[in-house]
Coordinates of C-alpha atoms in Angstrom, one line a residue:
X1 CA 45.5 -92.1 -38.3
X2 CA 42.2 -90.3 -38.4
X3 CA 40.6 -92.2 -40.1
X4 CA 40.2 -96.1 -40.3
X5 CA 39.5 -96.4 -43.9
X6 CA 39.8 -94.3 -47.2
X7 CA 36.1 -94.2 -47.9
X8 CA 35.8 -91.6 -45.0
X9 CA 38.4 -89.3 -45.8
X10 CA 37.1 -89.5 -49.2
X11 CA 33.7 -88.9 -49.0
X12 CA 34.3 -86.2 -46.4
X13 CA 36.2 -84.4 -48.7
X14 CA 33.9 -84.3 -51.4
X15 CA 30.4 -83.3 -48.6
X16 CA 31.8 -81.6 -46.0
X17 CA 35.5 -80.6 -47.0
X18 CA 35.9 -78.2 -44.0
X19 CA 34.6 -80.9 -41.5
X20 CA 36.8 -83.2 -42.8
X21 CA 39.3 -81.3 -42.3
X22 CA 39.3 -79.8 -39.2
X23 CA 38.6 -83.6 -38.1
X24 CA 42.0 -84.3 -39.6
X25 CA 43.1 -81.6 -37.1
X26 CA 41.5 -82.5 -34.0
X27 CA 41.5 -86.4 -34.0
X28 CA 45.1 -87.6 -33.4
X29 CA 44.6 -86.5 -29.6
X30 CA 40.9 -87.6 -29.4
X31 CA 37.7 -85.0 -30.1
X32 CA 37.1 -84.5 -26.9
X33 CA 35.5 -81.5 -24.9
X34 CA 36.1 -78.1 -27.0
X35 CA 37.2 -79.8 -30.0
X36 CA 33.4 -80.5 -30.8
X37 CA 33.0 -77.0 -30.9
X38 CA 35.3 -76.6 -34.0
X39 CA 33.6 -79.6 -35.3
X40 CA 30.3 -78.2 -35.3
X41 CA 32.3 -74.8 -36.7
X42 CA 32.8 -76.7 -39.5
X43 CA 29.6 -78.2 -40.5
X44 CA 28.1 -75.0 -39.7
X45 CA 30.4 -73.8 -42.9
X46 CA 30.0 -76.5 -44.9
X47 CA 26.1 -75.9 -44.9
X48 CA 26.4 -72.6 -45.0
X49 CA 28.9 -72.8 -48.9
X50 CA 25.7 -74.9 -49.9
X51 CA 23.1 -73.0 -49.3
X52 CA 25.9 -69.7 -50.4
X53 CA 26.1 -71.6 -53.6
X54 CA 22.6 -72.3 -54.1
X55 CA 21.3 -68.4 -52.9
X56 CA 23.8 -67.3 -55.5
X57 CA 22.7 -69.3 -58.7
X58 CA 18.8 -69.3 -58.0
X59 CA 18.1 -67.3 -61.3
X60 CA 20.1 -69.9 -63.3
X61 CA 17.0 -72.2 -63.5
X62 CA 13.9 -70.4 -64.8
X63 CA 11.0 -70.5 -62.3
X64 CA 13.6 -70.5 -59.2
X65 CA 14.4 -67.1 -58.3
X66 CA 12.3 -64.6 -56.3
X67 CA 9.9 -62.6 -58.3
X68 CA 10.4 -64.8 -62.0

């Protein structure tokens, strides 16, 4: 198992779903060695569909967006 409890899995899924996921991938043998580079891969996309999400609804709150 991955994980050790279901609050992990959990919570990872709702934060960083694509870290927690390729986690799930990578952690039966062990993250080891290049498996931290997919790791980081992953948190790298995870903060990237935030900010993605936040860039693209910035002129949904008045005062936000460039130039308002």
């Amino acid at each position: 198992s991955a994980f050790s409890s279901a609050l992990w899995p959990i919570l990872g899924l709702v934060f960083l779903p694509w870290t927690t996921l390729m986690y799930v991938i990578v952690a039966p043998g062990g993250v080891t060695g290049f498996d931290w580079v997919w790791i980081i891969l992953m948190v790298i996309a995870d903060v990237a569909a935030y900010g993605g999400g936040g860039y693209g609804n910035r002129k949904q709150i008045p005062g936000m967006g460039s130039g308002d």
